[in-house]
Coordinates of C-alpha atoms and ligand atoms in Angstrom, one line a residue:
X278 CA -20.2 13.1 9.5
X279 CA -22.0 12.1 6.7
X280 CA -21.8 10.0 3.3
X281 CA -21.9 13.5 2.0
X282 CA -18.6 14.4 3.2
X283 CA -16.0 14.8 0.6
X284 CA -12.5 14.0 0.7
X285 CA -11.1 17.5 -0.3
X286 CA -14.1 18.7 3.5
X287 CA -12.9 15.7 5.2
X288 CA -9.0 16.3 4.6
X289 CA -9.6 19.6 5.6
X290 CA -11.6 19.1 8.6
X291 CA -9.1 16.8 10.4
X292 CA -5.9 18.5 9.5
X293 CA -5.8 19.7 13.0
X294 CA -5.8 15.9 14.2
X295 CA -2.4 16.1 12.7
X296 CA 0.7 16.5 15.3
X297 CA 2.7 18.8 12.4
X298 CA -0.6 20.9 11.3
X299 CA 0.8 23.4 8.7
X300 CA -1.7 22.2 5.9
X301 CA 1.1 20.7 4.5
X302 CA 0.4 17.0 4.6
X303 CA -3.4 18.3 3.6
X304 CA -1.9 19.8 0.4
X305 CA -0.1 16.5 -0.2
X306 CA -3.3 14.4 0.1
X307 CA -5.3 16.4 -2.1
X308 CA -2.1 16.0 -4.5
X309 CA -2.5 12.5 -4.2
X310 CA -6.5 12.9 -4.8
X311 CA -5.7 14.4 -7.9
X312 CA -3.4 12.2 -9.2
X313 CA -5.6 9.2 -8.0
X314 CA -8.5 10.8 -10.3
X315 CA -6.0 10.6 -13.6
X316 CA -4.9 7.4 -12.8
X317 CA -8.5 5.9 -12.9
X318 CA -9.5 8.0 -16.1
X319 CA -6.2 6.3 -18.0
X320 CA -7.0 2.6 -16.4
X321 CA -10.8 3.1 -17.5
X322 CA -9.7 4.3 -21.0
X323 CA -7.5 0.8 -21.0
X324 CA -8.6 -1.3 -24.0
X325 CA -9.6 1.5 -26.4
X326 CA -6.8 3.4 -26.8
X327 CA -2.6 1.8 -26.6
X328 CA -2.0 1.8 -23.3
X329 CA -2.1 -2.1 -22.6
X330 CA 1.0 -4.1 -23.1
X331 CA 4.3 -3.7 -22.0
X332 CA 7.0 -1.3 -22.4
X333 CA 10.4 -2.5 -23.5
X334 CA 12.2 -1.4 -20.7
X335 CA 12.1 -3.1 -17.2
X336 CA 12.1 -1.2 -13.3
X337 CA 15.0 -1.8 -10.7
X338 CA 13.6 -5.5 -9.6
X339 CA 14.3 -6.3 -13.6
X340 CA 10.4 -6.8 -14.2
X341 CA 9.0 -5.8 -17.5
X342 CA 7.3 -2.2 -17.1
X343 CA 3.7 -2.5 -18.3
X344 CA 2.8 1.0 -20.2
X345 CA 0.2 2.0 -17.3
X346 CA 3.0 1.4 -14.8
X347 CA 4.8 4.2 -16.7
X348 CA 1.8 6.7 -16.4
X349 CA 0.9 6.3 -13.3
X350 CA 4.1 6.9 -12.0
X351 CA 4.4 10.2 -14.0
X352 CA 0.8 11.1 -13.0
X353 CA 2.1 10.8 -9.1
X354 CA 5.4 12.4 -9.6
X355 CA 3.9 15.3 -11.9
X356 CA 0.9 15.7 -9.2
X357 CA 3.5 16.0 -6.1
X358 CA 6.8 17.6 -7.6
X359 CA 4.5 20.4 -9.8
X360 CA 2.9 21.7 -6.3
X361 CA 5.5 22.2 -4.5
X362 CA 4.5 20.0 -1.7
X363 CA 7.3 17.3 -1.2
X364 CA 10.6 17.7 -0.9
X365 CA 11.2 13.9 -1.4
X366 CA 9.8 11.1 -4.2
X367 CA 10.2 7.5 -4.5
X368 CA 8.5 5.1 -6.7
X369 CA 8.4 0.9 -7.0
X370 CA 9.1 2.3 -10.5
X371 CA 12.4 4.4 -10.2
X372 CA 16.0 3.1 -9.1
X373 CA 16.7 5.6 -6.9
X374 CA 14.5 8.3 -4.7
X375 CA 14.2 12.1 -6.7
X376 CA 15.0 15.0 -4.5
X377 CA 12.7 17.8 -5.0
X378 CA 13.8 21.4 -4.0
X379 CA 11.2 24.0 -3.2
X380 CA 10.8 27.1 -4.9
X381 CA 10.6 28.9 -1.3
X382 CA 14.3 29.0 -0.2
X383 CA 13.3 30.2 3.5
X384 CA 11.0 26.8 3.9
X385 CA 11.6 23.8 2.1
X386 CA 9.1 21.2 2.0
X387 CA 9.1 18.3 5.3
X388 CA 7.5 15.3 3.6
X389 CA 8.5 12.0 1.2
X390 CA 6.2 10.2 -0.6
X391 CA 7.0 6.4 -1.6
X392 CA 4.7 5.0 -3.9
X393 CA 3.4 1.7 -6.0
X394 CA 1.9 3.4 -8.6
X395 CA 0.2 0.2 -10.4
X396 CA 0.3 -2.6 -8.0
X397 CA -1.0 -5.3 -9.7
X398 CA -0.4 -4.1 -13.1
X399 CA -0.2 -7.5 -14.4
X400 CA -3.8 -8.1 -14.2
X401 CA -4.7 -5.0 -16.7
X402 CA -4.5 -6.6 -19.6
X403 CA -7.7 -8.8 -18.5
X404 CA -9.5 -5.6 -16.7
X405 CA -9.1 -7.1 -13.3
X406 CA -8.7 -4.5 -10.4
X407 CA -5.5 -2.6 -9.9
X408 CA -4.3 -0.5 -6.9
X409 CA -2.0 2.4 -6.1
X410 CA -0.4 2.3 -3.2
X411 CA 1.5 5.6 -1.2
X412 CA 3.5 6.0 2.5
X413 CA 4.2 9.4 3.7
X414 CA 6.9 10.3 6.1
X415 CA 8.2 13.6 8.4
X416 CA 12.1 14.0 6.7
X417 CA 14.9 13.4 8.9
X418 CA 17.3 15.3 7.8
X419 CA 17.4 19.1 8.0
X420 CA 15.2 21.4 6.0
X421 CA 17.8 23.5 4.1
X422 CA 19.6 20.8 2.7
X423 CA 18.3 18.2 -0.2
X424 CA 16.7 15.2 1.0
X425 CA 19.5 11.8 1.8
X426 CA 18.3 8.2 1.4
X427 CA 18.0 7.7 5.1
X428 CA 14.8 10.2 4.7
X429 CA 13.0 6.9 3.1
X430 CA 14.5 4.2 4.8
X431 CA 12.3 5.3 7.8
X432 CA 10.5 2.3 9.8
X433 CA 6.7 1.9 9.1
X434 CA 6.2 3.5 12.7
X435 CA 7.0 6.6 11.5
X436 CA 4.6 7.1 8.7
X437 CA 2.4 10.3 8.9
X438 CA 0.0 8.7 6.6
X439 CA -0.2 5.9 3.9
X440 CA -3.5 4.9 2.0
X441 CA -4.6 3.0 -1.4
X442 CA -6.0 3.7 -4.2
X443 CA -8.1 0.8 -5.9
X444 CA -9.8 0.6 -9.4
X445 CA -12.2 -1.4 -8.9
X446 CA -15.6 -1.9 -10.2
X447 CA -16.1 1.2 -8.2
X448 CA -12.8 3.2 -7.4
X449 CA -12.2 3.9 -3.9
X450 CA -9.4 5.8 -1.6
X451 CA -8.7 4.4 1.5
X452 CA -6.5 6.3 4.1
X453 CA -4.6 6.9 7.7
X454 CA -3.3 9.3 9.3
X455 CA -2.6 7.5 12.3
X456 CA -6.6 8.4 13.8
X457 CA -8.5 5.1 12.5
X458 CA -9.0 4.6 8.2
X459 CA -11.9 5.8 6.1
X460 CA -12.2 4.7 2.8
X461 CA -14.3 7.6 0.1
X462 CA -16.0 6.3 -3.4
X463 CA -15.4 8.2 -6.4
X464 CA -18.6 9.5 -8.2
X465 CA -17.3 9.1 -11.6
X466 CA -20.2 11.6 -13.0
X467 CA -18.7 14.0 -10.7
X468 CA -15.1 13.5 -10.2
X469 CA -15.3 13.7 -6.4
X470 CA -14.4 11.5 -3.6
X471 CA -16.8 10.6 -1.2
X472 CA -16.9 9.1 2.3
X473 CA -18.4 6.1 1.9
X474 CA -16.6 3.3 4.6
X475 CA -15.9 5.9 7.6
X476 CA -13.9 4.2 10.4
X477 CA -13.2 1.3 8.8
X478 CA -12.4 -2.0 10.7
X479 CA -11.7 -5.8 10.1
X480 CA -14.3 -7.9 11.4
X481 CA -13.4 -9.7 14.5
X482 CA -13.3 -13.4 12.8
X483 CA -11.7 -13.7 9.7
X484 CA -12.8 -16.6 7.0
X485 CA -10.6 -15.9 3.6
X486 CA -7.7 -17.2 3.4
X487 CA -5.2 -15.0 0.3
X488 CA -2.5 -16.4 -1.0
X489 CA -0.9 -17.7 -4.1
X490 CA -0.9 -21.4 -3.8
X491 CA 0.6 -22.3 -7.0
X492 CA 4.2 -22.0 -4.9
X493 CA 3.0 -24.3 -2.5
X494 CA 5.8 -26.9 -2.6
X495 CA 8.3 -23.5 -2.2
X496 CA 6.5 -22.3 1.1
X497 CA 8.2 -22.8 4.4
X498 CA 7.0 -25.5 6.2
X499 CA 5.2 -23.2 9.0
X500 CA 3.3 -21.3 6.2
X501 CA 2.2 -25.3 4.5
X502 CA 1.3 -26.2 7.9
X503 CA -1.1 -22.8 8.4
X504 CA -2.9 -23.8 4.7
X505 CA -3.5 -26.9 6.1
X506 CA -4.9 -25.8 9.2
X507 CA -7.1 -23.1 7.0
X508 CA -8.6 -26.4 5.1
X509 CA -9.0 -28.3 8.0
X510 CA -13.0 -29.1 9.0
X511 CA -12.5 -28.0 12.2
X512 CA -14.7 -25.1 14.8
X513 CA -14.9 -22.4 11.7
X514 CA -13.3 -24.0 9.2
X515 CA -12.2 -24.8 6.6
X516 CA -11.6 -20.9 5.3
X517 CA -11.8 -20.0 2.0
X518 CA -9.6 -19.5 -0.1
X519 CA -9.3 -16.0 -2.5
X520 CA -6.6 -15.0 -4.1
X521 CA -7.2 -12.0 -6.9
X522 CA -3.1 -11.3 -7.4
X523 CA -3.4 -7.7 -6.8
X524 CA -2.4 -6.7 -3.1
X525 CA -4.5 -3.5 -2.9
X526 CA -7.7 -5.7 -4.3
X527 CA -7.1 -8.6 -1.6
X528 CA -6.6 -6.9 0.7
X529 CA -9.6 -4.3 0.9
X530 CA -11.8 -7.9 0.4
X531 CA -10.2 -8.9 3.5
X532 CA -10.4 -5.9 5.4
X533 CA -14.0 -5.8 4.6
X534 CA -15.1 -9.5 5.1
X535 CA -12.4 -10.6 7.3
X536 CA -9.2 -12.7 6.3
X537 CA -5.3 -12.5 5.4
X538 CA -2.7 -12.1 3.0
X539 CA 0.3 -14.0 2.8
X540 CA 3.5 -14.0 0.6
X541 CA 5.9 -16.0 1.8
X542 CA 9.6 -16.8 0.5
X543 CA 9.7 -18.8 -2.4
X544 CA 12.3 -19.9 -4.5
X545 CA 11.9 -17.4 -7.5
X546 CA 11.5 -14.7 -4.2
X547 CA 13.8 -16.0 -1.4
X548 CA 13.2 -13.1 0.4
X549 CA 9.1 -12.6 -0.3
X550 CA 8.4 -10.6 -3.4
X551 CA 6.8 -7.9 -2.2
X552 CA 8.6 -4.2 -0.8
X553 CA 8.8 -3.4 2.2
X554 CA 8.6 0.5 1.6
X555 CA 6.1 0.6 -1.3
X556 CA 4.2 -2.0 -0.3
X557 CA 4.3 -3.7 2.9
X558 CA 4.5 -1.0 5.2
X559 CA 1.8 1.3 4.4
X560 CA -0.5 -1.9 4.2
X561 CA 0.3 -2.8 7.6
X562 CA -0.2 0.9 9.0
X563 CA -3.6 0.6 7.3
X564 CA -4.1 -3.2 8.7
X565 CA -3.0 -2.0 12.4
X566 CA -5.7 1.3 12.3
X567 CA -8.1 -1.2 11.2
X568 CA -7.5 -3.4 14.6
X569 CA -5.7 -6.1 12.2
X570 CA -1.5 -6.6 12.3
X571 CA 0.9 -7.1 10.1
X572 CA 3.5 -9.6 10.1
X573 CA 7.3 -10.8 8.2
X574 CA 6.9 -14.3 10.2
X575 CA 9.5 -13.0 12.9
X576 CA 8.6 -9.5 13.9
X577 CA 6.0 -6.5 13.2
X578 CA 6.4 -5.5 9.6
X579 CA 6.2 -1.4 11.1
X580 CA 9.5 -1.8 13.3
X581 CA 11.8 -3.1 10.5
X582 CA 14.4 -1.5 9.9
X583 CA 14.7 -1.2 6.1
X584 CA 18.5 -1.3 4.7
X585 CA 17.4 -0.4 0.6
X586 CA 14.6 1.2 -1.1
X587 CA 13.8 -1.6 -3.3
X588 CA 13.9 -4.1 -0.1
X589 CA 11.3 -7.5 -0.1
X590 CA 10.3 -9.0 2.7
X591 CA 7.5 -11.9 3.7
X592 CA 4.2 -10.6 4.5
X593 CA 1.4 -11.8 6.0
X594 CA -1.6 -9.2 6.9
X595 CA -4.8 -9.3 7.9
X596 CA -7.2 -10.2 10.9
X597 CA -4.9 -10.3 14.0
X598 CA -5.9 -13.6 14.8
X599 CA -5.6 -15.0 11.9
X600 CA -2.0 -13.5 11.6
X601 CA -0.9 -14.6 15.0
X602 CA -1.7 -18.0 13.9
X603 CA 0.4 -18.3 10.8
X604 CA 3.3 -16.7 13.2
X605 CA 2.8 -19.5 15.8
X606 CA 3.5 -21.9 12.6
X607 CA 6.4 -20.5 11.0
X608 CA 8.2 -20.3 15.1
X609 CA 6.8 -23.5 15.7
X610 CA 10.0 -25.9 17.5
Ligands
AHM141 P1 3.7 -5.7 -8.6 O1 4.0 -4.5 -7.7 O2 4.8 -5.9 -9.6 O3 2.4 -5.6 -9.3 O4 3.8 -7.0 -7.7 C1 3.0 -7.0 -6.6 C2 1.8 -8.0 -6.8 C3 0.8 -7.9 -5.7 O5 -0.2 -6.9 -6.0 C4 0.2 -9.2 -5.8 O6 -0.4 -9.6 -4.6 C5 1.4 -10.1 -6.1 O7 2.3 -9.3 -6.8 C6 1.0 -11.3 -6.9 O8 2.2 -12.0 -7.2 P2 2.0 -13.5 -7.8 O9 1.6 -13.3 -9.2 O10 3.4 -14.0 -7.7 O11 1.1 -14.2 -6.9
MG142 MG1 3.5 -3.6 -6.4

């Protein structure tokens, strides 16, 4: 394999890696390819023409859609529902999950997508990096009848595959499929994705430290007492501290130089602020490939069992050590 390898070859090429291989999940990730490509043309057009700002209308958590929120959701619902692929959408961006019925009546379509599609939208106004973030799971229910909720409110061990998207300076993909992560680098000249981070793993020692310390007097006392410990002058430390305010963007740093995420519960976020289907899980199916875990401060974030499609949780991701550690805290006494 080589740095020449493009997404649409490498998609292809493993497809038979896949328990379920119909082409049918390939389909969907080259949907999502597509759709990844017109999200970074409208981000990179942000500034010159009127998409900045907010909408007036806010999403099912009551926050204030921004107008690239908006697009990038369409541009992931038009890419997957238009094909034919999915029988089953959910956004961060929609109140409830869209059921999608094939044109085929003999074989409707096995998979649901859940998506972020802007995570971090609040830093586009200042052209700071922005994700997208997807899960993909095997329905439950039977395939001759529209999808039910319980299709989505699957535990993260029974994603197929989950991956980001992240504009950054340069605008990568990054998925699983349950066989390691590889990350592939758009060539903007060309429009193609290409593999450029094959196999991707955390380092073993992790030095960065992500969260947002501003609610520091809100954290639990476990969580204060695993900042301290990060500042301490002590063996490796103290850690340092990076915090961008975009999940996808801190944690592909992390992944690459070694550290971890954490939102705890605050007050304005009692229960974390970030969602366990859109978010949490399909970052801690990526973290797990990529020999790091992925924790709520009591269990692994994979085997909860999610009760709502717009459901937050605590997270804390990254290097496994690092993410034991911050567990042994928070259960400390
Ligand atoms: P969003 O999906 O509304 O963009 O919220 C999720 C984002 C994460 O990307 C980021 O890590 C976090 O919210 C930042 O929150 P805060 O500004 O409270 O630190
Ligand atoms: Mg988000």
């Amino acid at each position: 394999m080589t740095a020449k390898h493009t997404l649409g070859e490498f998609i292809i090429d493993n497809q038979n890696q896949f328990e379920y291989s119909t082409g049918e999940l390939s389909r969907l990730l080259n949907a999502i390819r597509l759709a990844a490509k017109t999200v970074n043309h409208e981000v990179n057009k942000a500034g010159l023409v009127d998409i900045i700002g907010a909408t007036n209308q806010t999403n099912h958590s009551d926050e204030q859609q921004q107008k690239l929120d908006v697009l990038a959701n369409q541009a992931f619902k038009n890419a997957l529902i238009n094909r034919d692929i999915v029988c089953g959408f959910a956004s961060e961006e929609e109140d409830s999950f869209v059921s999608i019925s094939s044109n085929n009546k003999t074989a409707q379509n096995n998979y649901v997508v859940l998506v972020d599609p802007l995570d971090g939208s609040s830093n586009i106004d200042t052209n700071v990096s922005v994700g997208t973030i997807f899960s993909i799971f095997r329905r439950v229910t039977s395939q001759d009848q529209p999808v039910e909720e319980k299709d989505f409110l699957q535990k993260g061990i029974y994603q197929v595959a989950a991956g980001y998207v992240l504009y950054g300076t340069s605008t990568m993909l990054v998925y699983t499929t349950g066989h390691g992560v590889n990350g592939f680098t758009l060539n903007p000249a060309l429009g193609t994705f290409y593999l450029s981070h094959p196999n991707m793993k955390f380092p073993k020692e992790g030095h960065i430290y992500s969260i947002n310390e501003g609610n520091y007097v809100h954290f639990p006392t476990g969580v204060k007492k695993y900042i301290k410990y990060c500042q301490e002058d002590n063996d490796n430390r103290p850690y340092t501290s990076r915090y961008i305010g975009s999940l996808v963007s801190d944690f592909h740093r992390n992944l690459i130089n070694g550290g971890i995420y954490l939102y705890p519960p605050t007050s304005k976020h009692p229960k974390g602020k970030l969602r366990l289907l859109y978010e949490c899980n399909p970052m801690a199916f990526l973290a797990e490939q990529a020999g790091g875990e992925a924790s709520d401060g009591q269990q692994r974030v994979m085997e909860v069992d999610p009760y709502e499609l717009h459901q937050r949780i605590p997270f804390y991701c990254g290097n496994k050590e690092m993410v034991r550690k911050v567990d042994s805290f928070i259960n400390e006494n």
